[in-house]
Every structure is written in structure tokens, then in C-alpha cells.
Coordinates of C-alpha atoms in Angstrom, one line a residue:
M151 CA 9.5 35.1 -0.6
T152 CA 6.7 36.2 1.7
T153 CA 5.5 33.5 4.0
I154 CA 1.8 32.9 4.0
T155 CA 0.4 32.2 7.4
P156 CA -3.1 30.9 8.2
T157 CA -4.1 34.3 9.6
D158 CA -3.4 35.8 6.1
I159 CA -5.9 33.6 4.4
D160 CA -9.7 34.2 4.0
R161 CA -10.8 30.8 5.3
A162 CA -14.2 30.9 3.5
Q163 CA -12.5 31.6 0.2
F164 CA -9.8 29.0 1.0
G165 CA -12.5 26.4 1.6
R166 CA -14.4 27.3 -1.6
E167 CA -11.2 27.0 -3.7
W168 CA -10.4 23.7 -2.2
E169 CA -13.9 22.4 -2.8
D170 CA -13.7 23.4 -6.5
W171 CA -10.3 21.8 -6.8
H172 CA -11.4 18.5 -5.2
R173 CA -14.6 18.3 -7.1
G174 CA -12.6 18.6 -10.3
H175 CA -10.2 16.0 -9.2
E176 CA -13.0 13.6 -8.4
T177 CA -14.6 14.2 -11.8
R178 CA -11.4 13.5 -13.7
R179 CA -10.5 10.3 -12.0
A180 CA -14.1 8.9 -12.4
D181 CA -14.0 9.6 -16.2
A182 CA -15.9 7.0 -18.2
L183 CA -12.7 5.5 -19.5
G184 CA -10.4 6.5 -16.6
F185 CA -8.7 4.4 -14.0
F186 CA -12.0 3.4 -12.3
A187 CA -13.0 1.8 -15.6
I188 CA -10.1 -0.7 -15.6
T189 CA -11.4 -4.3 -15.5
G190 CA -8.1 -6.2 -15.3
L191 CA -4.3 -6.2 -15.2
H192 CA -2.7 -8.6 -17.6
W193 CA 1.0 -9.3 -17.9
L194 CA 1.9 -9.9 -21.5
G195 CA 4.5 -12.5 -22.3
S196 CA 5.4 -14.8 -25.1
E197 CA 2.0 -16.5 -25.1
P198 CA -0.9 -14.8 -26.9
I199 CA -3.8 -13.8 -24.7
T200 CA -7.4 -12.5 -25.1
L201 CA -8.9 -10.0 -22.8
P202 CA -12.4 -10.4 -21.3
G203 CA -14.7 -7.7 -22.6
A204 CA -12.2 -6.4 -25.2
P205 CA -11.5 -7.3 -28.9
G206 CA -8.4 -9.0 -30.3
T207 CA -5.7 -11.6 -29.5
W208 CA -2.7 -9.9 -28.0
S209 CA 1.0 -11.0 -28.1
L210 CA 4.5 -9.6 -27.7
G211 CA 7.0 -9.8 -30.5
A212 CA 9.9 -8.1 -32.2
D213 CA 7.7 -5.1 -33.1
G214 CA 6.4 -4.8 -29.5
V215 CA 2.8 -5.4 -28.7
V216 CA 0.8 -7.0 -31.6
V217 CA -3.0 -7.4 -31.8
E218 CA -4.8 -9.8 -34.1
L219 CA -8.3 -8.5 -34.7
A220 CA -11.0 -10.9 -36.0
E221 CA -13.3 -10.0 -38.8
G222 CA -15.7 -7.3 -37.6
E223 CA -13.4 -6.3 -34.7
T224 CA -11.8 -2.8 -34.7
L225 CA -9.8 -0.5 -32.5
T226 CA -9.3 3.2 -32.9
L227 CA -6.0 5.0 -32.1
D228 CA -5.3 8.7 -32.8
G229 CA -8.4 8.9 -35.1
A230 CA -7.3 6.0 -37.2
T231 CA -9.2 2.7 -37.4
I232 CA -7.2 -0.5 -36.8
T233 CA -8.2 -3.8 -38.3
G234 CA -6.5 -7.2 -38.9
T235 CA -3.0 -7.4 -37.5
H236 CA -1.4 -4.3 -36.0
A237 CA 2.0 -3.8 -34.2
F238 CA 2.1 -0.9 -31.7
G239 CA 5.9 -0.5 -31.9
E240 CA 8.2 0.5 -29.1
I241 CA 6.7 2.0 -26.0
P242 CA 9.1 3.7 -23.5
E243 CA 9.2 2.8 -19.7
R244 CA 6.2 4.5 -18.0
G245 CA 4.8 5.2 -21.4
S246 CA 1.5 3.9 -22.8
V247 CA -0.9 3.9 -25.7
T248 CA -4.6 3.4 -25.3
P249 CA -6.7 2.4 -28.4
T250 CA -10.4 2.5 -27.9
F251 CA -13.3 0.4 -29.1
T252 CA -17.1 0.1 -28.9
D253 CA -18.9 -3.0 -27.8
D254 CA -22.7 -3.0 -28.1
D255 CA -22.7 0.8 -27.7
V256 CA -20.5 0.6 -24.6
A257 CA -17.2 2.6 -24.9
G258 CA -14.0 0.7 -24.0
A259 CA -10.3 0.9 -24.3
V260 CA -7.1 -1.2 -23.9
E261 CA -4.2 0.5 -22.2
I262 CA -0.9 -0.9 -23.4
A263 CA 1.9 0.2 -21.0
I264 CA 5.4 -0.5 -19.8
R265 CA 5.9 -0.6 -16.1
G266 CA 9.1 -1.8 -14.4
G267 CA 10.3 -3.4 -17.6
H268 CA 7.1 -5.4 -18.0
T269 CA 4.4 -5.0 -20.7
I270 CA 0.9 -4.8 -19.2
L271 CA -2.5 -4.6 -20.8
R272 CA -5.4 -3.0 -18.9
P273 CA -8.8 -3.2 -20.5
R274 CA -11.3 -0.4 -19.6
R275 CA -15.1 -0.4 -20.0
A276 CA -17.5 2.4 -19.3
D277 CA -20.0 -0.1 -17.9
H278 CA -17.5 -1.3 -15.2
P279 CA -19.7 -1.6 -12.0
F280 CA -17.1 0.3 -9.9
L281 CA -17.8 3.5 -11.8
A282 CA -21.5 3.3 -10.9
E283 CA -20.7 2.3 -7.3
Y284 CA -18.1 5.0 -6.6
S285 CA -19.6 7.7 -4.4
G286 CA -16.5 9.8 -3.6
T287 CA -13.5 9.8 -1.3
P288 CA -13.7 11.0 2.3
T289 CA -11.4 13.9 3.2
Y290 CA -10.2 15.9 6.2
V291 CA -11.8 19.3 6.5
P292 CA -9.5 21.7 4.6
N293 CA -7.5 23.9 7.0
P294 CA -4.9 26.6 6.0
R295 CA -2.6 25.4 8.8
W296 CA -1.6 22.5 6.5
R297 CA 0.0 24.9 4.0
V298 CA 3.7 25.0 4.7
T299 CA 6.4 27.0 3.1
A300 CA 9.2 24.9 1.7
R301 CA 12.7 25.4 0.2
F302 CA 13.6 23.4 -2.8
R303 CA 17.2 22.2 -2.8
P304 CA 18.1 21.0 -6.3
F305 CA 20.7 18.2 -6.9
D306 CA 23.6 19.0 -9.1
A307 CA 22.0 16.5 -11.6
P308 CA 18.7 14.5 -11.3
R309 CA 19.3 11.4 -9.2
P310 CA 17.8 8.1 -10.4
T311 CA 15.7 6.9 -7.5
E312 CA 14.4 3.3 -7.2
V313 CA 11.1 2.9 -5.4
G314 CA 8.8 -0.1 -4.8
A315 CA 5.4 -0.6 -6.4
A316 CA 1.9 -1.5 -5.3
V317 CA 2.5 -4.8 -7.1
D318 CA 5.0 -7.2 -5.5
G319 CA 8.0 -7.9 -7.6
L320 CA 7.9 -4.6 -9.5
T321 CA 10.1 -1.5 -9.1
H322 CA 10.1 1.9 -10.6
V323 CA 13.0 4.3 -11.2
Y324 CA 12.3 8.0 -11.3
D325 CA 14.7 10.9 -11.6
A326 CA 14.6 13.1 -8.5
P327 CA 15.5 16.7 -9.2
G328 CA 16.1 17.6 -5.6
V329 CA 14.6 17.7 -2.1
L330 CA 12.1 20.0 -0.3
E331 CA 12.8 21.2 3.2
F332 CA 10.2 22.6 5.5
S333 CA 9.5 23.2 9.2
W334 CA 6.5 22.0 11.1
R335 CA 6.0 22.9 14.8
G336 CA 9.7 23.5 15.3
E337 CA 10.9 20.3 13.6
E338 CA 12.7 20.2 10.3
F339 CA 11.7 17.7 7.6
T340 CA 13.1 16.8 4.1
L341 CA 11.2 15.1 1.3
T342 CA 12.6 13.8 -2.0
A343 CA 10.7 15.3 -4.9
F344 CA 10.0 14.1 -8.4
D345 CA 9.0 16.1 -11.5
G346 CA 5.4 17.2 -11.5
K347 CA 3.0 17.5 -14.5
A348 CA 3.8 21.2 -15.4
P349 CA 7.3 22.5 -16.3
G350 CA 9.2 23.1 -13.0
A351 CA 6.4 21.7 -10.9
L352 CA 7.1 19.0 -8.3
L353 CA 5.4 15.9 -7.0
V354 CA 6.0 14.3 -3.6
L355 CA 5.0 10.7 -2.7
F356 CA 4.8 10.2 1.1
T357 CA 3.3 8.4 4.1
D358 CA 2.9 9.7 7.6
A359 CA 1.6 8.8 11.0
T360 CA -2.0 8.6 9.7
S361 CA -1.1 6.1 7.0
G362 CA -3.0 2.8 7.6
L363 CA -5.2 4.5 10.2
T364 CA -7.3 7.2 8.6
T365 CA -5.4 7.5 5.3
Y366 CA -4.3 4.9 2.7
A367 CA -1.4 2.8 4.1
A368 CA 0.8 2.6 1.0
N369 CA 1.1 6.2 -0.2
R370 CA -0.4 9.6 -0.9
S371 CA 0.8 12.2 -3.3
V372 CA 0.8 16.0 -3.4
G373 CA 1.5 18.3 -6.3
I374 CA 3.6 21.4 -5.7
D375 CA 3.9 24.6 -7.8
A376 CA 7.3 25.4 -9.3
P377 CA 9.6 27.0 -6.9
D378 CA 10.4 30.7 -7.3
A379 CA 13.8 32.1 -8.3
D380 CA 15.1 31.7 -4.7
G381 CA 13.8 28.1 -4.4
W382 CA 10.7 28.8 -2.3
T383 CA 7.3 27.2 -2.8
T384 CA 4.4 26.0 -0.8
I385 CA 3.3 22.4 0.1
D386 CA -0.5 22.4 0.6
F387 CA -1.1 19.1 2.3
N388 CA -4.9 19.8 2.0
R389 CA -4.4 18.7 -1.6
A390 CA -2.8 15.4 -0.8
V391 CA -4.6 12.7 -2.8
N392 CA -4.7 9.0 -3.2
L393 CA -3.1 7.2 -6.1
P394 CA -5.1 4.7 -8.1
C395 CA -3.7 1.8 -6.1
A396 CA -5.9 3.0 -3.2
Y397 CA -8.9 2.0 -5.2
T398 CA -7.9 -1.0 -7.3
D399 CA -5.5 -3.9 -7.4
F400 CA -5.1 -3.3 -11.1
A401 CA -2.7 -0.4 -10.4
T402 CA 1.1 -0.5 -10.4
C403 CA 1.6 2.8 -8.5
P404 CA 5.0 3.7 -7.1
L405 CA 5.6 3.7 -3.3
P406 CA 7.3 6.7 -1.6
P407 CA 11.1 6.8 -1.8
E408 CA 13.1 6.0 1.3
G409 CA 13.0 8.9 3.8
N410 CA 9.6 10.1 2.7
R411 CA 7.7 8.7 5.7
L412 CA 6.9 11.7 7.9
P413 CA 6.8 10.9 11.7
V414 CA 4.0 13.3 12.2
G415 CA 0.3 12.9 11.3
I416 CA -0.7 14.9 8.3
E417 CA -4.4 15.3 9.1
A418 CA -5.2 16.8 5.7
G419 CA -6.2 15.8 2.3
E420 CA -7.9 12.5 1.2
K421 CA -8.6 9.6 3.6
T422 CA -8.8 5.9 2.9
P423 CA -11.4 5.2 0.1
L424 CA -14.6 3.4 1.2
T425 CA -14.7 1.1 -1.8
R426 CA -12.1 -0.9 -3.8
V427 CA -11.7 -3.3 -6.7
R428 CA -9.9 -6.5 -5.7
S429 CA -8.2 -9.3 -7.6
I430 CA -5.9 -12.0 -6.4
D431 CA -4.4 -12.4 -9.9
A432 CA -3.1 -8.9 -10.1
L433 CA -1.1 -8.8 -6.9
V434 CA 2.3 -10.2 -8.1
A435 CA 4.4 -9.3 -11.2
P436 CA 5.9 -12.2 -13.2
G437 CA 9.0 -13.4 -11.4
G438 CA 8.0 -11.5 -8.2
A439 CA 7.8 -12.9 -4.8
A440 CA 4.2 -13.6 -3.5

């Protein structure tokens, strides 16, 4: 693999490509029914509950999550209209289904998800004030020097890796396919990698010496292209982004695995957000320590 150095890169083009990428990233996460539209985090147990600003009475039974819709209330899922009583069936760990609704011409949704063995409901509304207030995330100025060549070292088999979560009392388990090794200013570093969104792509959760100072304290993530046949790829820390937990207490984001705290300051990518949705009730999972 040919190593790309900062001197090989047209800085103006690099900056334009980064601006296009980050603009698209901001647009996607501020979608009308995206994560910024979440109005609450509700832990579903044996007792039925109602959700502020969303239709139905929700409960957990033998057929998974069940909603009881009153006369005139409807939900829509995969193009089908739901009325009356509806069971959503089994949802796998880290899976979710998100039926939608309309309330006085305002679009809404209810995310039903399994996180750390718990069933959660997260209503979303397009008129959530945070969507209107959000004005963007500050970033470092993109710089090619924060692109580093890395070697992927796969494990013999994916390793189940337990990590903490943004909510106390909750843990996540992800299969790690291997580690990424790279050099920075003469030092060698190793990061545990998880599967990315595209086939063969990777994702790294990390903190570094800027965490809690200029960047979000708990975590950042960076997506990485699939390694080539020899295991080489590039980590572009300019594309390090915040997870939803940087913006809202209604997120259950994973924390970085042990060993993924870099002792150097990664002065690249997104910084700490300027605004945040807070809720005392969302901070502890059922059975978790406060």
C-alpha cells in the first residue's frame, strides 16, 4: 500500500471534500425524525405506560412490546396502518422498529429498541425545540496531518467485547473483528475496532487527551474504510464525530472499549457540542447504580 502523506494532498481539495462530508453528516443527524427529535427515554417493564406527545398505551408481554391504541389513534409501520391492539414481536439486541404517527399535522415516531437487554421507548417529534435550536457542532480545522496509515490485525474469530454505556447500569457487547495499529510521531498505538456500516468497513470508539477539554468527554467515533488485501487502511481523525449521547441524555451510546484511550491529543474532528438536551430521569437504567 502507498502511504499518503500530507504533502501528497491538495489541501484546498481536502478541505472542500471535508466540508461536503461534514455538511452531509450534520444534515442527516438533524433529520426531522432523527435523534435530535427524541423527547424522552422510557424503560418499558411490566406496568403499562403512556408516552407524552405520542399515541397509545404501551406494555411488555409474551409477544414483546404491545401497544393499545384508542379509537382515532393510529401508527404506521412499513406502509401499513396499525389500529387497536398490536404486538411488535421479538426485537434483537441493538435492533429497533420505529412506527410513525401524525399529531395535528406534526410528524412523530416511537422508537422501540432493545439495549443491554432492556426494552426502551423513545418518542420523537418534528416540533421538538432542540431541532429548531440546534445550530451546528464546532470542529477543528481539517488538516491532512491527522490522516494516519493503519494496519488491521484481524482476530482468529470476532471477540465479544463488553463496553459501558452513556446510561449508568447499562452495558453493551459488540463483536470486535480485530485491532488497528498505527504510528504517530514515533509512537505506536493500537485500537480495538468494531464492524462499520459497510461490508468490511470498521468503526473505532475512542477518547484522547482532548476529551473533556475541547472534545466530548465520554467518546468519539471514526469510521474507517475496509482494509485492502494486505490489511492496510487509513484512519482520518478529521472525520471523528460525536455520538448522540454528546447531545442528549436520551441516548444509550456505547463507551470506548478498554485500551482505546489515546494518551495524545487528537486535535481533529468534532468538538464538544454547544447545546444539549438534559433529563434527570434518563440517567440510570433499571437496576443500575445511580
